[in-house]
Amino acid sequence: MPDPRAYPSFWENADGADLFAPDVLAGLEADAAEVLTRYPQKRSALLPLLHLVQSIDGYVSGRGIEWCARKLDLTTAEVSGVATFYTQYKRHPNGEYTIGVCTNTLCAIMGGDQIFDELSAHLGVGHDETTADGKITLERVECNAACDYAPVVMANWEFFDNQTPESAKKLTDDLRSGAEVRPSRGADRVCGFKHISRVLAGFPDGRADEGVGAGPASVEGLQVAHQHGWRAPGEDDSASATRQDTAAGAGTAPQPGQHMSVDTPANPPDTKPGDGDSANGKGQA
């Protein structure tokens, strides 16, 4: 277990409200050590560590912000700036299931606005609000990246395609009742918010290959093109090969002092571009 003296703010608190329990802190430290091995610059691990905090607290808590800052040698302001930029990070307690209704252009005109309005009335909550039982947090989202199945609703980022107000209300009712709910595509069932946050932190749950990936609507255009032998205007096999060679940099050599994307040297661990004496990984004034 980590030495408590190394984390005084987690252990020395008058009312104990902001303490990570020793076993929880030990688990966080072990998981963080694994995450940090994936990145040469440890500050790059901030996004997965924020998801990891959410998998414990159900949102990015104040103690989670401070833990990430200490772990990555960042300020709490730097960590908070990232946590408030991305909508997948919640800065107040979140429900067990986040229901995201796409109200971007295509989904909206196909019924997304009506779905959101009726769900809001059905659940008694508005955007980014949580039902009294703590089960459902309702959100408007800008795009679920599934326009071919509009209107789309997501439950903890699992797809529910071709929705109606009635089907969306049934979805939330089933989740609140504890029923096992199967998405339209992807994983075989919807898991809780904390579970999914741990997956997003980079700890697979073994469900990546469950269910259908791209459904028929997603590949309809490709199928029609194949049936008719369609190609992009002016494209033939030789032209395609030429473009692929060019894209790969074939026959192109960098000028002295220049680098291509495939041979640009990386910064040594935990240094930033512009740091002095990069050869030994230490900056100089």
Coordinates of C-alpha atoms in Angstrom, one line a residue:
M1 CA 0.0 0.0 0.0
P2 CA 1.3 3.5 -0.7
D3 CA 2.9 5.4 2.1
P4 CA 0.1 7.7 3.5
R5 CA 2.6 10.4 4.2
A6 CA 3.1 10.9 0.5
Y7 CA -0.6 11.9 0.1
P8 CA -1.4 14.1 3.1
S9 CA -4.4 15.8 1.5
F10 CA -6.0 12.4 1.1
W11 CA -5.4 11.3 4.6
E12 CA -5.4 14.4 6.8
N13 CA -8.8 16.0 6.5
A14 CA -10.8 17.2 9.5
D15 CA -14.1 15.7 8.6
G16 CA -12.8 12.8 6.5
A17 CA -15.2 13.6 3.7
D18 CA -12.5 13.9 1.0
L19 CA -10.4 10.8 1.9
F20 CA -9.8 8.0 -0.5
A21 CA -10.1 4.8 1.6
P22 CA -6.7 3.1 1.8
D23 CA -7.7 0.1 -0.3
V24 CA -9.2 2.4 -2.9
L25 CA -6.1 4.6 -3.0
A26 CA -3.9 1.4 -3.4
G27 CA -6.0 0.3 -6.3
L28 CA -5.8 3.7 -8.0
E29 CA -2.0 3.7 -7.6
A30 CA -1.7 0.3 -9.1
D31 CA -4.0 1.2 -12.1
A32 CA -2.2 4.5 -12.6
A33 CA 1.2 2.7 -12.7
E34 CA -0.1 0.5 -15.5
V35 CA -1.6 3.5 -17.4
L36 CA 1.7 5.5 -17.2
T37 CA 3.6 2.7 -18.9
R38 CA 1.7 3.6 -22.1
Y39 CA 3.0 7.1 -22.4
P40 CA 6.6 8.5 -22.7
Q41 CA 5.3 11.8 -21.3
K42 CA 3.4 11.1 -18.2
R43 CA 1.2 14.2 -18.5
S44 CA -0.3 12.5 -21.6
A45 CA -1.9 10.0 -19.2
L46 CA -4.3 12.7 -17.9
L47 CA -7.3 11.6 -20.0
P48 CA -7.4 8.0 -18.9
L49 CA -6.6 8.9 -15.3
L50 CA -9.7 11.2 -15.3
H51 CA -11.8 8.3 -16.6
L52 CA -10.2 6.2 -13.8
V53 CA -11.3 8.7 -11.2
Q54 CA -14.8 8.6 -12.6
S55 CA -14.8 4.8 -12.3
I56 CA -14.4 5.3 -8.5
D57 CA -16.4 8.4 -7.7
G58 CA -18.9 8.4 -10.6
Y59 CA -17.7 11.9 -11.6
V60 CA -14.4 13.9 -11.6
S61 CA -14.4 14.8 -7.9
G62 CA -12.3 17.4 -6.2
R63 CA -10.1 14.7 -4.6
G64 CA -9.8 13.1 -8.1
I65 CA -8.6 16.4 -9.6
E66 CA -5.9 16.7 -6.9
W67 CA -4.9 13.1 -7.2
C68 CA -4.4 13.4 -11.0
A69 CA -2.4 16.7 -10.5
R70 CA -0.1 15.1 -7.9
K71 CA 0.3 12.0 -10.0
L72 CA 1.3 13.9 -13.2
D73 CA 3.1 16.9 -11.7
L74 CA 0.4 19.2 -13.0
T75 CA -1.5 22.0 -11.3
T76 CA -5.1 21.5 -10.3
A77 CA -6.0 24.3 -12.6
E78 CA -4.4 22.4 -15.6
V79 CA -6.3 19.2 -14.6
S80 CA -9.6 21.1 -14.1
G81 CA -9.2 22.8 -17.5
V82 CA -9.1 19.4 -19.2
A83 CA -11.9 18.0 -17.1
T84 CA -14.2 20.9 -18.0
F85 CA -13.4 20.8 -21.7
Y86 CA -14.6 17.3 -22.5
T87 CA -18.2 16.4 -22.0
Q88 CA -17.5 12.8 -21.1
Y89 CA -16.0 14.1 -17.8
K90 CA -18.7 15.0 -15.2
R91 CA -18.0 17.6 -12.6
H92 CA -21.0 16.6 -10.4
P93 CA -22.4 13.2 -9.4
N94 CA -23.7 11.4 -12.5
G95 CA -26.4 8.8 -12.8
E96 CA -25.8 5.1 -13.3
Y97 CA -26.8 5.6 -16.9
T98 CA -26.1 8.6 -19.1
I99 CA -28.8 8.9 -21.8
G100 CA -27.6 11.1 -24.6
V101 CA -30.2 12.2 -27.1
C102 CA -28.6 13.5 -30.4
T103 CA -30.2 16.8 -31.3
N104 CA -27.8 17.7 -34.0
T105 CA -29.2 18.6 -37.4
L106 CA -30.1 15.3 -39.0
C107 CA -31.3 13.6 -35.8
A108 CA -33.2 16.7 -34.8
I109 CA -35.2 16.9 -37.9
M110 CA -35.8 13.1 -37.8
G111 CA -37.3 13.4 -34.3
G112 CA -34.4 13.9 -31.9
D113 CA -35.8 17.2 -30.5
Q114 CA -39.1 15.6 -29.8
I115 CA -37.4 12.6 -28.2
F116 CA -35.5 14.8 -25.8
D117 CA -38.5 16.9 -24.9
E118 CA -40.7 13.9 -24.2
L119 CA -37.9 12.1 -22.2
S120 CA -37.4 15.3 -20.2
A121 CA -41.0 15.4 -19.3
H122 CA -41.2 11.7 -18.6
L123 CA -38.1 11.7 -16.3
G124 CA -38.7 15.1 -14.8
V125 CA -35.2 16.3 -15.5
G126 CA -33.5 18.6 -18.0
H127 CA -30.2 18.6 -19.7
D128 CA -27.3 17.3 -17.5
E129 CA -29.7 16.6 -14.7
T130 CA -30.2 13.3 -12.9
T131 CA -33.4 11.6 -11.7
A132 CA -34.0 11.5 -8.0
D133 CA -33.3 7.8 -7.8
G134 CA -29.8 8.4 -9.2
K135 CA -30.4 6.1 -12.2
I136 CA -30.6 8.4 -15.3
T137 CA -28.7 11.5 -16.3
L138 CA -30.2 13.1 -19.4
E139 CA -28.1 14.9 -22.0
R140 CA -28.5 16.7 -25.3
V141 CA -25.5 15.6 -27.4
E142 CA -24.3 17.3 -30.6
C143 CA -23.6 14.1 -32.6
N144 CA -23.6 10.4 -31.8
A145 CA -21.7 9.7 -35.1
A146 CA -24.5 7.5 -36.4
C147 CA -26.5 9.7 -38.8
D148 CA -27.4 6.7 -40.9
Y149 CA -29.6 5.5 -38.0
A150 CA -31.2 8.8 -37.0
P151 CA -32.6 9.6 -34.6
V152 CA -30.1 8.0 -32.3
V153 CA -30.0 7.7 -28.5
M154 CA -27.0 6.4 -26.5
A155 CA -27.0 4.8 -23.1
N156 CA -23.5 5.0 -21.6
W157 CA -22.2 5.4 -25.2
E158 CA -23.9 2.3 -26.5
F159 CA -26.1 2.8 -29.6
F160 CA -29.9 2.7 -29.8
D161 CA -30.8 3.3 -33.4
N162 CA -34.0 4.6 -35.1
Q163 CA -35.5 5.7 -31.9
T164 CA -39.0 7.2 -31.2
P165 CA -40.2 8.9 -28.1
E166 CA -41.9 5.7 -27.0
S167 CA -38.9 3.5 -27.5
A168 CA -36.6 6.0 -25.7
K169 CA -39.0 6.1 -22.7
K170 CA -39.1 2.3 -22.6
L171 CA -35.3 2.3 -22.7
T172 CA -35.1 4.5 -19.6
D173 CA -37.8 2.6 -17.8
D174 CA -36.1 -0.7 -18.4
L175 CA -32.8 0.7 -17.2
R176 CA -34.3 2.1 -14.0
S177 CA -36.1 -1.2 -13.3
G178 CA -32.8 -3.1 -13.5
A179 CA -33.7 -5.1 -16.6
E180 CA -30.9 -6.2 -18.9
V181 CA -30.9 -3.9 -21.9
R182 CA -29.4 -4.8 -25.3
P183 CA -28.1 -2.0 -27.6
S184 CA -28.8 -2.0 -31.3
R185 CA -25.1 -2.5 -32.1
G186 CA -21.9 -3.2 -30.2
A187 CA -21.8 -4.8 -26.8
D188 CA -24.5 -7.3 -25.8
R189 CA -25.8 -5.2 -22.8
V190 CA -25.5 -1.8 -21.3
C191 CA -23.2 -1.6 -18.3
G192 CA -23.1 1.1 -15.6
F193 CA -21.4 4.5 -15.9
K194 CA -18.6 3.5 -13.5
H195 CA -17.9 0.3 -15.4
I196 CA -17.7 2.1 -18.7
S197 CA -15.5 4.8 -17.2
R198 CA -13.0 2.1 -16.3
V199 CA -13.1 0.7 -19.9
L200 CA -12.5 4.2 -21.2
A201 CA -9.5 4.5 -18.9
G202 CA -8.0 1.6 -20.9
F203 CA -8.9 -1.5 -19.0
P204 CA -10.9 -3.7 -21.4
D205 CA -13.8 -5.7 -20.1
G206 CA -13.6 -8.4 -22.8
R207 CA -16.7 -7.2 -24.7
A208 CA -15.1 -5.4 -27.6
D209 CA -16.0 -8.1 -30.1
E210 CA -19.6 -8.6 -29.0
G211 CA -22.5 -7.8 -31.2
V212 CA -22.7 -6.0 -34.6
G213 CA -20.3 -3.3 -35.5
A214 CA -21.3 -1.5 -38.7
G215 CA -24.9 -2.3 -39.5
P216 CA -26.5 -2.5 -43.0
A217 CA -27.3 1.2 -43.3
S218 CA -23.6 2.1 -42.6
V219 CA -22.4 0.1 -45.6
E220 CA -25.3 0.6 -48.0
G221 CA -23.5 3.1 -50.2
L222 CA -20.5 0.8 -50.5
Q223 CA -22.7 -2.2 -51.4
V224 CA -24.4 -0.2 -54.2
A225 CA -21.0 1.0 -55.5
H226 CA -19.8 -2.6 -55.7
Q227 CA -22.9 -3.8 -57.4
H228 CA -22.6 -1.2 -60.1
G229 CA -18.8 -1.2 -60.4
W230 CA -18.6 2.5 -59.5
R231 CA -15.2 4.2 -58.8
A232 CA -14.2 7.7 -58.0
P233 CA -14.1 9.9 -61.1
G234 CA -10.8 9.3 -63.1
E235 CA -9.6 6.5 -60.7
D236 CA -8.1 3.3 -62.0
D237 CA -5.8 0.8 -60.4
S238 CA -2.6 2.5 -61.5
A239 CA -3.7 5.9 -60.4
S240 CA -4.8 4.5 -57.0
A241 CA -1.4 2.8 -56.6
T242 CA 0.4 6.0 -57.5
R243 CA -1.6 7.9 -54.8
Q244 CA -0.9 5.3 -52.2
D245 CA 2.9 5.4 -53.0
T246 CA 2.8 9.2 -52.8
A247 CA 0.9 9.1 -49.5
A248 CA 3.5 6.7 -48.1
G249 CA 6.3 9.1 -49.1
A250 CA 7.8 6.8 -51.8
G251 CA 10.6 8.5 -53.6
T252 CA 10.6 11.5 -51.3
A253 CA 13.6 12.3 -49.1
P254 CA 13.6 15.0 -46.5
Q255 CA 15.9 17.9 -47.0
P256 CA 18.8 18.4 -44.6
G257 CA 17.5 19.4 -41.2
Q258 CA 14.0 18.2 -42.0
H259 CA 12.1 15.1 -40.8
M260 CA 9.1 13.2 -42.1
S261 CA 6.4 12.0 -39.9
V262 CA 7.8 8.5 -39.9
D263 CA 11.3 9.5 -38.7
T264 CA 10.8 12.5 -36.5
P265 CA 12.6 11.8 -33.2
A266 CA 10.5 11.6 -30.1
N267 CA 11.2 13.7 -27.0
P268 CA 12.9 11.8 -24.2
P269 CA 10.5 10.7 -21.4
D270 CA 8.8 13.5 -19.6
T271 CA 10.4 16.4 -21.6
K272 CA 8.6 18.8 -23.7
P273 CA 9.5 20.3 -27.1
G274 CA 12.0 23.1 -26.7
D275 CA 13.5 21.7 -23.5
G276 CA 17.2 22.1 -23.4
D277 CA 19.6 19.1 -23.4
S278 CA 17.0 16.7 -24.8
A279 CA 19.6 14.0 -25.3
N280 CA 19.6 13.2 -21.6
G281 CA 15.9 14.0 -21.0
K282 CA 16.6 17.0 -18.7
G283 CA 15.8 20.6 -19.5
Q284 CA 18.3 23.4 -19.0
A285 CA 17.6 27.0 -18.2

